[in-house]
mmCIF file of C-alpha atoms in Angstrom:
data_model
loop_
_atom_site.group_PDB
_atom_site.id
_atom_site.type_symbol
_atom_site.label_atom_id
_atom_site.label_comp_id
_atom_site.label_asym_id
_atom_site.label_seq_id
_atom_site.Cartn_x
_atom_site.Cartn_y
_atom_site.Cartn_z
ATOM 1 C CA MET W 1334 -13.004 -6.478 -9.365
ATOM 2 C CA LYS W 1335 -14.736 -5.416 -6.425
ATOM 3 C CA PRO W 1336 -13.469 -2.013 -4.215
ATOM 4 C CA LEU W 1337 -11.278 -3.952 -1.206
ATOM 5 C CA ARG W 1338 -12.537 -2.179 2.477
ATOM 6 C CA ILE W 1339 -8.688 -1.327 3.933
ATOM 7 C CA GLU W 1340 -8.716 -1.849 7.954
ATOM 8 C CA GLY W 1341 -5.053 -1.831 8.437
ATOM 9 C CA PRO W 1342 -1.944 -1.106 6.108
ATOM 10 C CA LEU W 1343 -1.544 -3.442 2.665
ATOM 11 C CA VAL W 1344 1.512 -4.340 4.272
ATOM 12 C CA TRP W 1345 3.080 -6.347 0.966
ATOM 13 C CA MET W 1346 2.934 -3.702 -0.370
ATOM 14 C CA TYR W 1347 5.637 -1.882 1.266
ATOM 15 C CA GLU W 1348 7.791 -5.109 1.195
ATOM 16 C CA ARG W 1349 8.819 -4.788 -2.588
ATOM 17 C CA ASN W 1350 9.079 -2.579 -5.471
ATOM 18 C CA HIS W 1351 5.245 -2.476 -7.790
ATOM 19 C CA ASP W 1352 5.395 -5.299 -9.823
ATOM 20 C CA VAL W 1353 4.195 -3.033 -13.631
ATOM 21 C CA LEU W 1354 5.003 0.667 -14.381
ATOM 22 C CA ALA W 1355 2.655 1.850 -16.775
ATOM 23 C CA ARG W 1356 1.008 4.932 -18.632
ATOM 24 C CA GLN W 1357 -2.666 5.853 -19.755
ATOM 25 C CA ALA W 1358 -4.220 9.483 -19.647
ATOM 26 C CA ARG W 1359 -6.354 9.990 -15.795
ATOM 27 C CA ASP W 1360 -9.120 10.742 -17.106
ATOM 28 C CA VAL W 1361 -9.264 7.270 -19.565
ATOM 29 C CA PHE W 1362 -8.682 5.508 -16.383
ATOM 30 C CA GLU W 1363 -10.648 6.297 -14.204
ATOM 31 C CA ARG W 1364 -13.650 6.417 -16.622
ATOM 32 C CA ARG W 1365 -13.402 2.763 -16.390
ATOM 33 C CA HIS W 1366 -12.433 2.058 -13.252
ATOM 34 C CA GLY W 1367 -13.694 4.953 -11.199
ATOM 35 C CA PRO W 1368 -13.351 7.862 -8.975
ATOM 36 C CA PRO W 1369 -9.917 6.878 -6.442
ATOM 37 C CA HIS W 1370 -10.710 4.394 -3.451
ATOM 38 C CA GLY W 1371 -8.143 7.297 -1.184
ATOM 39 C CA ARG W 1372 -5.477 9.853 -1.817
ATOM 40 C CA ASP W 1373 -1.883 10.295 0.269
ATOM 41 C CA ALA W 1374 -0.698 13.471 -0.104
ATOM 42 C CA GLU W 1375 2.424 12.484 0.649
ATOM 43 C CA GLY W 1376 2.695 9.719 -0.929
ATOM 44 C CA ASP W 1377 5.683 8.174 1.261
ATOM 45 C CA GLY W 1378 8.294 11.303 -0.100
ATOM 46 C CA LEU W 1379 7.294 10.707 -3.304
ATOM 47 C CA GLY W 1380 4.537 13.448 -3.981
ATOM 48 C CA PRO W 1381 0.589 12.997 -3.754
ATOM 49 C CA THR W 1382 -0.425 9.582 -4.398
ATOM 50 C CA GLU W 1383 -3.937 8.291 -5.412
ATOM 51 C CA TYR W 1384 -4.355 4.524 -5.111
ATOM 52 C CA TRP W 1385 -7.607 1.935 -5.996
ATOM 53 C CA VAL W 1386 -7.255 -1.392 -4.487
ATOM 54 C CA TRP W 1387 -9.564 -4.276 -5.549
ATOM 55 C CA ARG W 1388 -10.038 -7.930 -5.037
ATOM 56 C CA ALA W 1389 -10.892 -9.596 -7.856
ATOM 57 C CA ASP W 1390 -13.534 -11.881 -7.667
ATOM 58 C CA CYS W 1391 -10.668 -14.926 -8.020
ATOM 59 C CA GLY W 1392 -8.702 -13.085 -5.312
ATOM 60 C CA LEU W 1393 -6.234 -11.508 -6.975
ATOM 61 C CA THR W 1394 -5.921 -8.557 -5.150
ATOM 62 C CA VAL W 1395 -5.094 -5.047 -7.426
ATOM 63 C CA VAL W 1396 -3.511 -1.975 -6.292
ATOM 64 C CA ALA W 1397 -2.980 1.004 -8.595
ATOM 65 C CA LEU W 1398 -1.374 3.651 -7.611
ATOM 66 C CA TYR W 1399 -1.087 7.308 -9.054
ATOM 67 C CA ARG W 1400 1.267 9.511 -8.883
ATOM 68 C CA GLU W 1401 1.029 13.049 -9.290
ATOM 69 C CA ARG W 1402 4.687 14.681 -9.602
ATOM 70 C CA THR W 1403 5.143 12.177 -12.680
ATOM 71 C CA GLY W 1404 1.876 11.050 -14.052
ATOM 72 C CA ASP W 1405 2.920 7.012 -13.917
ATOM 73 C CA PHE W 1406 0.460 4.435 -12.870
ATOM 74 C CA HIS W 1407 1.972 1.924 -10.614
ATOM 75 C CA VAL W 1408 0.720 -1.182 -10.288
ATOM 76 C CA PHE W 1409 1.049 -4.452 -6.983
ATOM 77 C CA THR W 1410 -0.455 -7.487 -6.980
ATOM 78 C CA ASP W 1411 -0.197 -9.899 -4.110
ATOM 79 C CA GLU W 1412 1.254 -12.257 -5.710
ATOM 80 C CA GLY W 1413 4.167 -10.532 -6.651
ATOM 81 C CA PRO W 1414 5.498 -10.116 -10.622
ATOM 82 C CA GLY W 1415 4.173 -13.669 -11.231
ATOM 83 C CA GLU W 1416 0.740 -12.427 -11.323
ATOM 84 C CA VAL W 1417 1.681 -9.354 -14.076
ATOM 85 C CA ASP W 1418 -0.256 -10.379 -16.537
ATOM 86 C CA HIS W 1419 -3.259 -11.496 -15.053
ATOM 87 C CA ALA W 1420 -3.302 -7.733 -13.277
ATOM 88 C CA LEU W 1421 -2.810 -5.808 -16.519
ATOM 89 C CA ALA W 1422 -5.929 -8.409 -17.979
ATOM 90 C CA HIS W 1423 -8.188 -7.349 -14.985
ATOM 91 C CA LEU W 1424 -6.892 -3.997 -15.264
ATOM 92 C CA GLY W 1425 -7.496 -3.810 -19.209
ATOM 93 C CA TRP W 1426 -4.153 -2.890 -20.408
ATOM 94 C CA TRP W 1427 -2.379 -4.231 -23.025
ATOM 95 C CA SER W 1428 1.563 -4.027 -24.434
ATOM 96 C CA ARG W 1429 0.767 -0.025 -25.052
ATOM 97 C CA GLU W 1430 0.468 1.200 -21.665
ATOM 98 C CA VAL W 1431 2.947 -1.224 -20.109
ATOM 99 C CA GLN W 1432 6.141 0.666 -20.033
ATOM 100 C CA TRP W 1433 7.991 -1.635 -17.307
ATOM 101 C CA ARG W 1434 6.943 -5.077 -15.785
ATOM 102 C CA ALA W 1435 8.831 -6.794 -12.683
ATOM 103 C CA ASP W 1436 9.634 -9.805 -14.783
ATOM 104 C CA ALA W 1437 10.720 -8.545 -17.648
ATOM 105 C CA GLY W 1438 13.416 -10.979 -19.577
ATOM 106 C CA ARG W 1439 12.452 -13.338 -16.904
ATOM 107 C CA PRO W 1440 12.890 -17.499 -17.858
ATOM 108 C CA ARG W 1441 9.087 -18.744 -17.720
ATOM 109 C CA GLU W 1442 8.209 -21.009 -14.854
ATOM 110 C CA LYS W 1443 8.238 -24.694 -15.070
ATOM 111 C CA ASN W 1444 5.756 -25.709 -12.248
ATOM 112 C CA GLY W 1445 2.470 -24.891 -12.020
ATOM 113 C CA TRP W 1446 -0.509 -24.270 -14.415
ATOM 114 C CA ALA W 1447 -0.186 -23.324 -17.804
ATOM 115 C CA VAL W 1448 -2.469 -20.940 -19.520
ATOM 116 C CA TYR W 1449 -1.791 -21.282 -22.958
ATOM 117 C CA ARG W 1450 -3.522 -19.504 -26.077
ATOM 118 C CA GLN W 1451 -4.422 -21.986 -29.183
ATOM 119 C CA ASP W 1452 -5.833 -20.117 -32.753
ATOM 120 C CA ASP W 1453 -8.002 -21.722 -35.683
ATOM 121 C CA THR W 1454 -5.581 -23.499 -36.982
ATOM 122 C CA GLY W 1455 -5.095 -25.300 -34.304
ATOM 123 C CA ASN W 1456 -1.067 -23.739 -33.089
ATOM 124 C CA ARG W 1457 -0.499 -23.272 -29.569
ATOM 125 C CA HIS W 1458 1.571 -20.985 -28.111
ATOM 126 C CA ASP W 1459 2.293 -20.530 -23.679
ATOM 127 C CA VAL W 1460 1.411 -17.158 -22.456
ATOM 128 C CA CYS W 1461 2.916 -17.540 -19.143
ATOM 129 C CA VAL W 1462 2.643 -20.213 -15.936
ATOM 130 C CA MET W 1463 0.979 -19.534 -12.876
ATOM 131 C CA HIS W 1464 1.492 -21.269 -9.423
ATOM 132 C CA VAL W 1465 -2.413 -20.919 -8.370
ATOM 133 C CA ARG W 1466 -5.195 -22.581 -10.624
ATOM 134 C CA THR W 1467 -7.644 -20.151 -10.373
ATOM 135 C CA HIS W 1468 -6.089 -17.237 -11.312
ATOM 136 C CA ALA W 1469 -4.563 -19.333 -14.427
ATOM 137 C CA GLU W 1470 -8.133 -19.672 -15.025
ATOM 138 C CA CYS W 1471 -9.369 -17.089 -14.690
ATOM 139 C CA LEU W 1472 -7.006 -14.697 -16.870
ATOM 140 C CA ALA W 1473 -7.578 -17.412 -19.502
ATOM 141 C CA LYS W 1474 -11.149 -16.130 -19.090
ATOM 142 C CA LEU W 1475 -10.335 -12.653 -19.441
ATOM 143 C CA MET W 1476 -7.994 -12.661 -22.525
ATOM 144 C CA GLU W 1477 -10.419 -15.394 -24.157
ATOM 145 C CA ALA W 1478 -13.378 -12.781 -24.058
ATOM 146 C CA ARG W 1479 -11.318 -10.128 -25.633
ATOM 147 C CA ALA W 1480 -9.441 -12.573 -28.121
ATOM 148 C CA HIS W 1481 -10.618 -13.259 -31.629
ATOM 149 C CA LYS W 1482 -10.333 -16.268 -33.506
ATOM 150 C CA GLN W 1483 -8.229 -17.805 -30.418
ATOM 151 C CA TRP W 1484 -9.030 -20.122 -27.385
ATOM 152 C CA TYR W 1485 -6.964 -20.151 -24.133
ATOM 153 C CA ALA W 1486 -6.793 -22.758 -21.410
ATOM 154 C CA VAL W 1487 -5.157 -24.045 -18.636
ATOM 155 C CA GLU W 1488 -3.003 -27.136 -18.349
ATOM 156 C CA ALA W 1489 -0.207 -28.400 -14.978
ATOM 157 C CA ARG W 1490 3.201 -28.125 -16.043
ATOM 158 C CA GLY W 1491 6.033 -29.493 -14.734
ATOM 159 C CA THR W 1492 6.413 -30.920 -11.287
ATOM 160 C CA PRO W 1493 5.876 -29.031 -7.765
ATOM 161 C CA PRO W 1494 9.387 -28.478 -5.891
ATOM 162 C CA THR W 1495 10.889 -30.839 -3.594
ATOM 163 C CA SER W 1496 12.313 -28.713 -1.313
ATOM 164 C CA ALA W 1497 11.735 -24.358 -0.072
ATOM 165 C CA PRO W 1498 14.200 -22.284 -1.871
ATOM 166 C CA GLU W 1499 16.531 -20.938 1.023
ATOM 167 C CA PRO W 1500 15.356 -17.490 2.272
ATOM 168 C CA PRO W 1501 16.759 -13.998 1.255
ATOM 169 C CA PRO W 1502 19.365 -12.452 4.443
ATOM 170 C CA ARG W 1503 16.959 -10.036 6.968
ATOM 171 C CA ARG W 1504 18.150 -7.222 6.915
ATOM 172 C CA GLY W 1505 15.955 -3.411 7.943
ATOM 173 C CA TRP W 1506 13.234 -3.074 10.646
ATOM 174 C CA ALA W 1507 11.159 -4.813 11.888
ATOM 175 C CA VAL W 1508 7.577 -4.334 13.372
ATOM 176 C CA ILE W 1509 6.806 -5.691 16.750
ATOM 177 C CA ARG W 1510 3.314 -6.031 18.182
ATOM 178 C CA GLN W 1511 3.672 -6.691 21.798
ATOM 179 C CA ASP W 1512 0.582 -8.019 24.783
ATOM 180 C CA GLU W 1513 -0.034 -7.008 27.759
ATOM 181 C CA HIS W 1514 1.455 -9.915 28.956
ATOM 182 C CA GLY W 1515 4.527 -8.815 27.295
ATOM 183 C CA ASN W 1516 4.384 -11.489 24.545
ATOM 184 C CA ARG W 1517 6.037 -10.237 21.282
ATOM 185 C CA SER W 1518 5.602 -11.194 17.588
ATOM 186 C CA GLU W 1519 6.396 -9.617 14.002
ATOM 187 C CA VAL W 1520 4.072 -8.673 11.896
ATOM 188 C CA ALA W 1521 6.025 -6.592 9.344
ATOM 189 C CA MET W 1522 9.642 -6.211 8.235
ATOM 190 C CA HIS W 1523 11.148 -2.953 5.794
ATOM 191 C CA PRO W 1524 14.202 -1.278 4.986
ATOM 192 C CA SER W 1525 13.097 1.477 5.570
ATOM 193 C CA GLU W 1526 13.058 2.744 8.705
ATOM 194 C CA ALA W 1527 10.649 5.157 8.344
ATOM 195 C CA ILE W 1528 8.107 3.144 6.653
ATOM 196 C CA ALA W 1529 8.086 0.850 9.280
ATOM 197 C CA ARG W 1530 7.520 3.534 11.925
ATOM 198 C CA LYS W 1531 4.454 4.524 9.772
ATOM 199 C CA LEU W 1532 3.052 0.757 9.232
ATOM 200 C CA ALA W 1533 3.577 0.312 13.611
ATOM 201 C CA ALA W 1534 2.166 3.815 13.437
ATOM 202 C CA ALA W 1535 -0.708 2.641 11.378
ATOM 203 C CA TYR W 1536 -1.594 -0.329 13.063
ATOM 204 C CA ASP W 1537 -1.132 1.439 16.021
ATOM 205 C CA SER W 1538 -4.321 3.660 15.192
ATOM 206 C CA GLU W 1539 -7.026 0.492 15.044
ATOM 207 C CA PRO W 1540 -9.127 -0.002 17.705
ATOM 208 C CA ARG W 1541 -6.848 -2.718 19.393
ATOM 209 C CA HIS W 1542 -7.099 -3.651 23.233
ATOM 210 C CA LYS W 1543 -4.087 -3.473 25.551
ATOM 211 C CA GLN W 1544 -1.837 -4.061 22.522
ATOM 212 C CA ALA W 1545 1.344 -1.401 21.693
ATOM 213 C CA TYR W 1546 2.875 -1.001 18.394
ATOM 214 C CA PHE W 1547 6.867 -1.018 17.469
ATOM 215 C CA VAL W 1548 10.013 -0.714 15.775
ATOM 216 C CA GLU W 1549 13.083 -2.349 16.067
ATOM 217 C CA PRO W 1550 16.138 -3.224 13.685
ATOM 218 C CA VAL W 1551 15.766 -7.041 12.597
ATOM 219 C CA THR W 1552 18.954 -9.307 13.707
ATOM 220 C CA PRO W 1553 20.181 -10.916 10.390
ATOM 221 C CA ARG W 1554 20.424 -14.634 11.239
ATOM 222 C CA SER W 1555 24.011 -16.586 12.047
#
């Protein structure tokens, strides 16, 4: 994975909770992945936080936050809980490092691209079902590279959904961009007003031409 240059806030990371909670000695993690790419002294109120941000060749973005106060790693991806196994494979973690994962107890997806394992006796077992084929193929290669007498492959499962699910009710605080002509557009939304204002300030600090960012409450649709 290659370190990702951050030119603005990773909005999706503020919109939801982490996908994985893991614990590993900090020095062990740094020997494998190098020094942190950045540090946040406040950590959104959770104490000093160091972070690593990568973009893998397959396109997946992986963020690892190290909370100094608790000694835990919080891992995010830009695709959500469906990419937990993929992110763990890129980080080189097995189950022993993982304390909690967002997809625990959830039924396996029925539609998408299945990554399955087959041993030398022909027994097959699904690892996971993913929405993005290139990500599934990447995970299969990563897992096969560290497996013994097993191989991994990808195959299509189910049928595409006929319609998009109904979105959940919108509640929280919107970050609004407005240009010199009064045109407005929403660029982010978060349930916490404090974090929404932090996002607005981060956007506003970027060198942009005649644009302003501000925060206003989200009005639920009737």
